[in-house]
mmCIF file of C-alpha atoms and ligand atoms in Angstrom:
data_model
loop_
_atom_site.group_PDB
_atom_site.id
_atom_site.type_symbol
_atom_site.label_atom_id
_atom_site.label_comp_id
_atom_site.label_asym_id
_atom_site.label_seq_id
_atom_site.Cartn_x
_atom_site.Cartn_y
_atom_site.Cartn_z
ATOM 1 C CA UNK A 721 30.725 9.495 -31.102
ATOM 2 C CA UNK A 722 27.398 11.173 -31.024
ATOM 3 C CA UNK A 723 25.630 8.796 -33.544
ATOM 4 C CA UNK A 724 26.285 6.145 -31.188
ATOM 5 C CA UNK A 725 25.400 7.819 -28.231
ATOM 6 C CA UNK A 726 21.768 8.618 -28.343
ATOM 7 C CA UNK A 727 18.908 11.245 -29.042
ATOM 8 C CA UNK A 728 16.823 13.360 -26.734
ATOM 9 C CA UNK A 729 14.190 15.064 -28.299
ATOM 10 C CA UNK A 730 11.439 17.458 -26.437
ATOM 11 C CA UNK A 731 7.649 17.520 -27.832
ATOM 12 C CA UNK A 732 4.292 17.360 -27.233
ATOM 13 C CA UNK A 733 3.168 14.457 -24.603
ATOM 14 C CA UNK A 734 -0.236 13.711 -23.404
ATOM 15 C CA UNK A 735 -2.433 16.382 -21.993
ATOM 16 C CA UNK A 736 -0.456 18.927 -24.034
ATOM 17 C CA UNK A 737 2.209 18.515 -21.125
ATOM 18 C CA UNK A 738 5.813 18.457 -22.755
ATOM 19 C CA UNK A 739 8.219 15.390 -22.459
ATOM 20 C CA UNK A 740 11.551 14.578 -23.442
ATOM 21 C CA UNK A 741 11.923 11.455 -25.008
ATOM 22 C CA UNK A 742 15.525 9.453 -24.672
ATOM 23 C CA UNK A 743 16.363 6.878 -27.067
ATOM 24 C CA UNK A 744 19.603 4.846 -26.748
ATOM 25 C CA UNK A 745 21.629 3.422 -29.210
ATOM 26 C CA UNK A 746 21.413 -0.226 -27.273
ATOM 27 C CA UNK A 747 17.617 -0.011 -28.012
ATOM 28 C CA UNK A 748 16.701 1.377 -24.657
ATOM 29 C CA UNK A 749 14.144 4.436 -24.098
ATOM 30 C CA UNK A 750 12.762 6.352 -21.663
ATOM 31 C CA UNK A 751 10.408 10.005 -21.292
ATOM 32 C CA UNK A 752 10.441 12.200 -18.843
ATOM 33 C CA UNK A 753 7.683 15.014 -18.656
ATOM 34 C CA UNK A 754 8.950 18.335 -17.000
ATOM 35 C CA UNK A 755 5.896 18.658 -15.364
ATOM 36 C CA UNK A 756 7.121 16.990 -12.335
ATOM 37 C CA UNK A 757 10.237 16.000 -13.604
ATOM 38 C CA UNK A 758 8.151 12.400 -13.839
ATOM 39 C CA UNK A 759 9.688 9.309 -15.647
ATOM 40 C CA UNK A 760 6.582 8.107 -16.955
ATOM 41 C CA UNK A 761 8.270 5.375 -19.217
ATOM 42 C CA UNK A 762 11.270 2.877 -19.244
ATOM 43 C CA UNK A 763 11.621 0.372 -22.117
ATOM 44 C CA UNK A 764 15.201 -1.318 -22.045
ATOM 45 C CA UNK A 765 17.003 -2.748 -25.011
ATOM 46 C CA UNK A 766 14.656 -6.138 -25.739
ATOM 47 C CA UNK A 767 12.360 -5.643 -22.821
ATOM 48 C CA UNK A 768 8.882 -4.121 -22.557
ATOM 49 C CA UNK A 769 7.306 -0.802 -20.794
ATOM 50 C CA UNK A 770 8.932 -1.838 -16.965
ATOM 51 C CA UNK A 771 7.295 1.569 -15.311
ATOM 52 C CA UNK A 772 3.279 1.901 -14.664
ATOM 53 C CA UNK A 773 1.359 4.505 -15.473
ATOM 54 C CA UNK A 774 -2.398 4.052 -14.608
ATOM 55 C CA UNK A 775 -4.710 4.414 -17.720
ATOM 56 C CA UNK A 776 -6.928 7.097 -15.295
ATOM 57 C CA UNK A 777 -3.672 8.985 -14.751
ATOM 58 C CA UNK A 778 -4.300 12.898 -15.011
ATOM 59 C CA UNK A 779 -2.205 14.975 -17.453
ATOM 60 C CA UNK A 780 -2.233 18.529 -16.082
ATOM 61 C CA UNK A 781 -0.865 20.849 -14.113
ATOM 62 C CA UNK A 782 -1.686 21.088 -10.388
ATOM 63 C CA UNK A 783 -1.803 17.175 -9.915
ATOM 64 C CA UNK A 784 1.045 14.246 -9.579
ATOM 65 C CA UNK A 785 0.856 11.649 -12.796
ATOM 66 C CA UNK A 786 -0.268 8.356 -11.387
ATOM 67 C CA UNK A 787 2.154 6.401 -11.834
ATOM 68 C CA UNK A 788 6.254 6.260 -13.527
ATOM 69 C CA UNK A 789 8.585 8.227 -10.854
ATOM 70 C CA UNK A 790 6.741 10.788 -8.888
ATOM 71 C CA UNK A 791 9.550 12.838 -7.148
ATOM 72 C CA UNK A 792 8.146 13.321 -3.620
ATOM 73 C CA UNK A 793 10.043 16.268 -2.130
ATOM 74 C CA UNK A 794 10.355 18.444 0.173
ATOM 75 C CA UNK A 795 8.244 16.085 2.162
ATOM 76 C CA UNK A 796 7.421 12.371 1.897
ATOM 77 C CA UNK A 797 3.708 11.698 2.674
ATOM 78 C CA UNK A 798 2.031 13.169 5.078
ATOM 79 C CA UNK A 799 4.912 13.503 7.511
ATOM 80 C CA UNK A 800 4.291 17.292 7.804
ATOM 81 C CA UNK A 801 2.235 20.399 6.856
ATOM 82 C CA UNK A 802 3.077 20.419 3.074
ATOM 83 C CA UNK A 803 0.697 18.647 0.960
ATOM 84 C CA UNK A 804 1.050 14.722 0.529
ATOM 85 C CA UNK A 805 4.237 14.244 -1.121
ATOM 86 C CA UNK A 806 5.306 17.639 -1.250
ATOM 87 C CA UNK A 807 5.049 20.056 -4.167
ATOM 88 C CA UNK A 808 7.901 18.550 -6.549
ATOM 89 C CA UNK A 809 5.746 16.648 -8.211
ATOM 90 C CA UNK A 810 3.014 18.943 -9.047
ATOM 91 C CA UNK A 811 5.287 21.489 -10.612
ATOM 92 C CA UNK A 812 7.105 22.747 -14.161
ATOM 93 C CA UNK A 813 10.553 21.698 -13.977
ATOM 94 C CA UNK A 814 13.091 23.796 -16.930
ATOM 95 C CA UNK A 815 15.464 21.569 -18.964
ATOM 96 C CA UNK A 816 18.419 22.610 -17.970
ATOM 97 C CA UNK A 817 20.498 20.195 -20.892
ATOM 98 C CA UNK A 818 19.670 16.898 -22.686
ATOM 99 C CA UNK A 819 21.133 14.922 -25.637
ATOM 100 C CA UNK A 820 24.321 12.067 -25.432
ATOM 101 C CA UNK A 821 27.152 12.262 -22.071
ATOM 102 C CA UNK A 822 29.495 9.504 -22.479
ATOM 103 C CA UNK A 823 27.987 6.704 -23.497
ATOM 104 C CA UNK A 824 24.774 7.643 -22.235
ATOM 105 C CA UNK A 825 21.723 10.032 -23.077
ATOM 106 C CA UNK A 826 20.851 12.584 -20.582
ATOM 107 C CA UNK A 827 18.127 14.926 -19.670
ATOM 108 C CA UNK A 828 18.471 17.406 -16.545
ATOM 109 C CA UNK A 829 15.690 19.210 -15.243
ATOM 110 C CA UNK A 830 15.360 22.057 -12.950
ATOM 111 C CA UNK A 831 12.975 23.493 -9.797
ATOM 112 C CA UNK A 832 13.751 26.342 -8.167
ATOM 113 C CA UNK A 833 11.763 28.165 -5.019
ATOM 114 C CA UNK A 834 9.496 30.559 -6.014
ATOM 115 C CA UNK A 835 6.786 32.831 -4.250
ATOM 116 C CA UNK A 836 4.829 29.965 -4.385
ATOM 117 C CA UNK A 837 6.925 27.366 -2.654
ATOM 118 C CA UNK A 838 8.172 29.766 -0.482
ATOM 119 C CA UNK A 839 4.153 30.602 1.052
ATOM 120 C CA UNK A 840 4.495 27.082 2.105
ATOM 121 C CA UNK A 841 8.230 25.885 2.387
ATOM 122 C CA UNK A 842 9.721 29.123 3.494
ATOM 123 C CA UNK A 843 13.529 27.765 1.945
ATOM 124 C CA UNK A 844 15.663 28.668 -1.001
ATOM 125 C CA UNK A 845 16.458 25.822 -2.896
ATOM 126 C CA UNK A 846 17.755 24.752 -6.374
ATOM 127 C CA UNK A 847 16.821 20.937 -7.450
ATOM 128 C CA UNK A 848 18.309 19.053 -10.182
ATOM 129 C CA UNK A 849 16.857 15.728 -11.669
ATOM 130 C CA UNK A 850 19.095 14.005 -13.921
ATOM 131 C CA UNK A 851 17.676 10.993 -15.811
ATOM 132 C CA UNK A 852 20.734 8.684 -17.468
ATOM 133 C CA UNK A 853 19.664 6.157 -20.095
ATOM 134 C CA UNK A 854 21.963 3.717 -21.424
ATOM 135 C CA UNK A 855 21.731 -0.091 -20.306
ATOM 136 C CA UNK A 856 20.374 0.907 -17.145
ATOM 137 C CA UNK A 857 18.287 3.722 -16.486
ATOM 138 C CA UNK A 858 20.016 6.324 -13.628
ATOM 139 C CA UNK A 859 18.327 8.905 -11.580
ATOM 140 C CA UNK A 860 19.488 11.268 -9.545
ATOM 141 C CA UNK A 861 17.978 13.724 -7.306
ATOM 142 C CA UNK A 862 20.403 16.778 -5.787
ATOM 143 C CA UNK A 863 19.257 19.832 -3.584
ATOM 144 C CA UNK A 864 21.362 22.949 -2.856
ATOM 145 C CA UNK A 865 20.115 25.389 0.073
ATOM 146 C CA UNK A 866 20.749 28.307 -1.612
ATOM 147 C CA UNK A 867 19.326 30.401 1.327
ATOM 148 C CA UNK A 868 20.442 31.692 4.444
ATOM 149 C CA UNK A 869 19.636 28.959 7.103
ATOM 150 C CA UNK A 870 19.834 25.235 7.304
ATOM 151 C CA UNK A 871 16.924 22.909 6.393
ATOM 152 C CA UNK A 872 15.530 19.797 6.258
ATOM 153 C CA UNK A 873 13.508 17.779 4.067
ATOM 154 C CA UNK A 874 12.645 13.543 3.360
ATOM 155 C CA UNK A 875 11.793 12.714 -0.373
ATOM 156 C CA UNK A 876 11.431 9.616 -2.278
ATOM 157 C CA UNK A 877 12.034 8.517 -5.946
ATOM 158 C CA UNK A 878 8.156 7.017 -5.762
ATOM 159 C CA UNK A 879 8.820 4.075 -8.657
ATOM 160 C CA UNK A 880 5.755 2.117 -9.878
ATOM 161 C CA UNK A 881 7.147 -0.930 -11.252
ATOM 162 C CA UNK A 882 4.997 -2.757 -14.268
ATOM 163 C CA UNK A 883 4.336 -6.611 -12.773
ATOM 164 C CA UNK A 884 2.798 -9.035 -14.728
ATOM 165 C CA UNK A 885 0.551 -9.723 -11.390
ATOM 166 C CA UNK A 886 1.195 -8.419 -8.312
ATOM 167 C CA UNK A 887 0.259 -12.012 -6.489
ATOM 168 C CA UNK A 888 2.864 -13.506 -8.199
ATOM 169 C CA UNK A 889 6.042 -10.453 -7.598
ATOM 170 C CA UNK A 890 7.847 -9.944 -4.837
ATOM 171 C CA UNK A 891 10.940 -8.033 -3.144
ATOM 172 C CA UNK A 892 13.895 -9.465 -2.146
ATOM 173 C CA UNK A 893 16.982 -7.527 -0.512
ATOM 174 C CA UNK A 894 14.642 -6.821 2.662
ATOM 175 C CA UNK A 895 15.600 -9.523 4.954
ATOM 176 C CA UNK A 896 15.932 -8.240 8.890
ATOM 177 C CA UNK A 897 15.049 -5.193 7.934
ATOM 178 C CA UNK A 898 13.105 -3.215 10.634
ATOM 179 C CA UNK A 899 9.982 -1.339 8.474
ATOM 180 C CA UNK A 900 7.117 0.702 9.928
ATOM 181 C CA UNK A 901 3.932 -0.695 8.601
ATOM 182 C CA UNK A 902 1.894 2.093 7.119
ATOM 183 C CA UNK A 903 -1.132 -0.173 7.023
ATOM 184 C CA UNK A 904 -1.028 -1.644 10.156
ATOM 185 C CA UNK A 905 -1.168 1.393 12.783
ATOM 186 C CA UNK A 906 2.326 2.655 12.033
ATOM 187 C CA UNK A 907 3.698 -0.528 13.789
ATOM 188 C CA UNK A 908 7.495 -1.328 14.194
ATOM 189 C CA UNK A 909 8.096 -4.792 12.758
ATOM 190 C CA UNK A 910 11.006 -6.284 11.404
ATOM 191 C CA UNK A 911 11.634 -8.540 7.844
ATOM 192 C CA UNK A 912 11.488 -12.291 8.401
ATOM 193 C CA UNK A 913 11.072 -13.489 4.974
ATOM 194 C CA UNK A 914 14.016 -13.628 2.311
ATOM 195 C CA UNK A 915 10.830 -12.067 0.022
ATOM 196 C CA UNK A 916 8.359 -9.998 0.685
ATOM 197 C CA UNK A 917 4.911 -11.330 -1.318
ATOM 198 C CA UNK A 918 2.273 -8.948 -1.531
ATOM 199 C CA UNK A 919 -1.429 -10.360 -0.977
ATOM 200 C CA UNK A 920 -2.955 -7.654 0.535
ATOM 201 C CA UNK A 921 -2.774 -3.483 0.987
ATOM 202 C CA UNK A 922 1.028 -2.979 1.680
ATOM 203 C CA UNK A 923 2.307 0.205 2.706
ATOM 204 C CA UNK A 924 5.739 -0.020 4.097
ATOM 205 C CA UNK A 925 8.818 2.046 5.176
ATOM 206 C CA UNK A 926 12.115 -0.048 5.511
ATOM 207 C CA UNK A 927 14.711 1.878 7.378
ATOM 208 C CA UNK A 928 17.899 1.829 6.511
ATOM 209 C CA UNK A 929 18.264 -1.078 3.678
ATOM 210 C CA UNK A 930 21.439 -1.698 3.798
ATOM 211 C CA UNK A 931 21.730 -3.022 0.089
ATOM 212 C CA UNK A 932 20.454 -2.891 -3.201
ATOM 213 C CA UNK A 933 16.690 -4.655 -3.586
ATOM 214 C CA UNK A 934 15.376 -6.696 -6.452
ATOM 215 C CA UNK A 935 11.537 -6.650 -7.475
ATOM 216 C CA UNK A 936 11.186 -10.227 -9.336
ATOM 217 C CA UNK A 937 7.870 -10.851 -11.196
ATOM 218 C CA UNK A 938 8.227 -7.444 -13.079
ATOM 219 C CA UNK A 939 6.630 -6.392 -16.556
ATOM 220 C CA UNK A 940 7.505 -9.642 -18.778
ATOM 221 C CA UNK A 941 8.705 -12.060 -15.835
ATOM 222 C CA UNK A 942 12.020 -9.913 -15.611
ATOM 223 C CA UNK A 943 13.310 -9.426 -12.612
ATOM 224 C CA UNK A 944 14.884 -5.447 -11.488
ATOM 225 C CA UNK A 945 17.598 -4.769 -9.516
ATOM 226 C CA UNK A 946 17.401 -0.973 -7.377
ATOM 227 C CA UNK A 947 20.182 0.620 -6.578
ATOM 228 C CA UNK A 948 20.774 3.376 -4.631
ATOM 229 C CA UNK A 949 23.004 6.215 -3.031
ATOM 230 C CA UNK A 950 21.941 8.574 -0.268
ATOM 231 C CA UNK A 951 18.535 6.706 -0.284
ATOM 232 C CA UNK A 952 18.778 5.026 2.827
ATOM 233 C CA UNK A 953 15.556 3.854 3.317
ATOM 234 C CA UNK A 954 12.932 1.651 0.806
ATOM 235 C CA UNK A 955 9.291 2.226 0.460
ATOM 236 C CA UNK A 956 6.914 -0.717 -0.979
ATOM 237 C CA UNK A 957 3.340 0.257 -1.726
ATOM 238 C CA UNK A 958 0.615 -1.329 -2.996
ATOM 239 C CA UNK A 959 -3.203 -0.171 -2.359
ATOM 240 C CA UNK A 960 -5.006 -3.260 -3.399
ATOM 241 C CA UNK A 961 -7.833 -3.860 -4.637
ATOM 242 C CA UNK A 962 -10.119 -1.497 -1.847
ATOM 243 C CA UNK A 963 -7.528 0.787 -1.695
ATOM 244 C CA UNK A 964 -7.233 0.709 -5.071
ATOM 245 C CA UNK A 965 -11.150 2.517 -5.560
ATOM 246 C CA UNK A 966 -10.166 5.065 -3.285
ATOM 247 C CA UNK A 967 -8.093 6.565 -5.752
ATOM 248 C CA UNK A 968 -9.768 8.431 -8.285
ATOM 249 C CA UNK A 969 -6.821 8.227 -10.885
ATOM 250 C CA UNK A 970 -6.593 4.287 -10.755
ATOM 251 C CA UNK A 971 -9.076 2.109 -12.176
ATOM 252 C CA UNK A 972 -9.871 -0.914 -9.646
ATOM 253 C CA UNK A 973 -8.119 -3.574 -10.908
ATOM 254 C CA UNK A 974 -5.103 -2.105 -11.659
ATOM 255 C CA UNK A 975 -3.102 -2.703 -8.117
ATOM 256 C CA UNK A 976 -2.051 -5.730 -9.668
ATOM 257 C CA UNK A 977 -0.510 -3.920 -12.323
ATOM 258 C CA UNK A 978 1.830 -2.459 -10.410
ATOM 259 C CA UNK A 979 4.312 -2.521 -7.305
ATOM 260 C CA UNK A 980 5.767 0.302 -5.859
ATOM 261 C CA UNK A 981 9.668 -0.227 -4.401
ATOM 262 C CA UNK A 982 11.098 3.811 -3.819
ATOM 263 C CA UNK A 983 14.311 4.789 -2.881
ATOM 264 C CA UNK A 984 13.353 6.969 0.196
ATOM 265 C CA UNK A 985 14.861 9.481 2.855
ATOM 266 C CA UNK A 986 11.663 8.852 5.407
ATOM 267 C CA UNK A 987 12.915 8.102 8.836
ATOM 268 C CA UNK A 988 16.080 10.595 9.024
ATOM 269 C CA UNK A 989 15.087 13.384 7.218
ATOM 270 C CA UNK A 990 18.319 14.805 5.681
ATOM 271 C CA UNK A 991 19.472 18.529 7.075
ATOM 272 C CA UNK A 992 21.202 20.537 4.913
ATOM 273 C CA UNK A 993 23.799 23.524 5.789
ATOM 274 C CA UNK A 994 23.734 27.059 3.797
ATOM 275 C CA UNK A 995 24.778 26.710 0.395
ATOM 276 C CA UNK A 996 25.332 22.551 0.890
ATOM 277 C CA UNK A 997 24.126 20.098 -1.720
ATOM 278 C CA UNK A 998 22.571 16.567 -1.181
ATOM 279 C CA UNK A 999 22.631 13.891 -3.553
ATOM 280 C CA UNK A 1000 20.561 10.574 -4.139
ATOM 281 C CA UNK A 1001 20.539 8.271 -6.845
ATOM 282 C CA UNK A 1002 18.382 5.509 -7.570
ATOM 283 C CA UNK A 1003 19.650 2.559 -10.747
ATOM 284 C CA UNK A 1004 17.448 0.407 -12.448
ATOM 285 C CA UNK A 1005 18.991 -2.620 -13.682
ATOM 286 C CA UNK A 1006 17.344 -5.450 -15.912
ATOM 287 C CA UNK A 1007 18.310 -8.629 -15.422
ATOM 288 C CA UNK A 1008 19.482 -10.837 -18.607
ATOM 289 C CA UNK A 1009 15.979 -11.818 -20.155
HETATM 290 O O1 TA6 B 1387 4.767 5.784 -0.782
HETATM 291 C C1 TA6 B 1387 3.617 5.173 -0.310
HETATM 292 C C2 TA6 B 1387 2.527 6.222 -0.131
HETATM 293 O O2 TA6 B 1387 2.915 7.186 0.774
HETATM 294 C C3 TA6 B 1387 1.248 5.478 0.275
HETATM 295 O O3 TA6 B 1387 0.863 5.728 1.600
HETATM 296 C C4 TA6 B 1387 0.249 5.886 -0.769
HETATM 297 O O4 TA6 B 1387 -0.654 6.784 -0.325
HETATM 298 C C5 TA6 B 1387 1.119 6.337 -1.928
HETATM 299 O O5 TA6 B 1387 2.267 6.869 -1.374
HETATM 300 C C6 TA6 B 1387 0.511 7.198 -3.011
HETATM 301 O O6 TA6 B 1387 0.300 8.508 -2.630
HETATM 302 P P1 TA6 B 1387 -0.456 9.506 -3.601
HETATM 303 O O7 TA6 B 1387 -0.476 10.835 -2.900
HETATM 304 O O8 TA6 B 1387 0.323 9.562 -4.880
HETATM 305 O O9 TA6 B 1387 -1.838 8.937 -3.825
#
């Protein structure tokens, strides 16, 4: 079965950062760099690149990749002392296995507390990232409190879809859907519109999306279906264009590149007992070409 099911090979990836590369059988592929456990590419079977990655993105350690799946955790944004997003993303994550599962290919990747997370986050935690390429492209974030009192944390799986322009994307799946608008003040406004167009800075939390959401307009005119588990909430982000220069690892024109839609734990944060484990999965699905 394995020469149907699929290679995963580690090596060398930009910035001398290491990667693991999945190829599928179907023609699918994906990488995923352990520093950050960040998906920086998805390419399924007779489909182009469907992730962004900004051509100013930095490749080292210390700093988030602009762009792919950014795994915000332990805390999502600013929504607490940690730095912006947390510290998942700005840290070497061990392989803990890759190569074929099922019918699948798989790569898991591992962060554990250290002295360093511990100065700031004072928790013992093990994380586990497991990317699942086969048609679809699965991801799936679990924490165990491995310490001796409860915690909490909010994270995100921060996906920058590809868009062949941004003006002419949207997200559907949103409808009556309360959202705090991040760009507005922080105010509490609810989803008229069957889809959500985005002609300006958009920078919203949806709480509690009660089904999957589709970004149309993607990479190619394809249209993406995201699933998820445990993820109750969705985040869509977009900086525009001023936006857009105040980020250093973007060039200007690039927010209409690209459309953020993330799974997200914002609004609830999740709590988690003494030696309990929490479990969130994101699916990306392409639709039929
Ligand atoms: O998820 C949306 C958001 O929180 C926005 O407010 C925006 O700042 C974005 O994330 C990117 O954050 P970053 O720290 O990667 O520049």
């Amino acid at each position: 079965m394995s020469d149907t099911t699929g290679t995963a090979t580690l090596m060398e990836g930009r910035g001398g950062l290491r990667k693991v590369v999945l190829a599928h059988p179907s023609g699918s592929g994906a990488e995923v760099y352990l520093h950050g456990a960040h998906v920086t590419s998805w390419t399924p079977a007779g489909a182009t690149e469907m992730l962004f990655v900004s051509e100013r993105a930095r490749w080292g350690e210390g700093r988030a990749i602009r762009g792919g799946i950014p795994i915000v955790f332990p805390q999502f944004a600013d929504r607490g002392p940690l730095p912006k997003h947390g510290f998942a993303r700005t840290r070497e994550w061990e392989v803990a296995e890759m190569g074929p599962t099922g019918d699948a290919v798989t790569v898991r990747m591992l962060l554990r507390d250290t002295d360093e997370t511990r100065a700031i986050w004072p928790h013992e935690f093990r994380a586990e990232l497991a990317v699942v390429l086969a048609d679809t492209l699965r991801v799936t974030l679990s924490v165990t409190n491995r310490g001796a009192a409860p915690f909490s944390f909010t994270t995100a799986l921060h996906t920058y879809f590809r868009v062949d322009d941004v003006a002419r994307a949207s997200v559907v799946g949103l409808q009556g859907v309360p959202f705090i608008d991040k760009a507005e003040d922080r105010r509490r406004r609810l989803q008229e519109e069957a889809e959500l167009r985005i002609a300006e800075e958009t920078d919203r939390v949806y709480v509690g999306v009660p089904g999957p959401v589709q970004v149309a307009g993607a990479a190619g005119g394809r249209t993406i279906t995201v699933e998820r588990e445990g993820f109750g909430d969705v985040v869509v982000w977009n900086p525009w264009s001023e936006g857009a220069r105040s980020l250093e690892d973007f060039r200007d024109d690039e927010y209409r590149q690209m459309l953020c839609a993330e799974a997200a734990v914002v609004m609830q944060p999740v709590e988690l007992g003494v030696g309990a484990t929490w479990r969130g999965t994101t699916q990306l699905i392409i639709d039929n070409g």
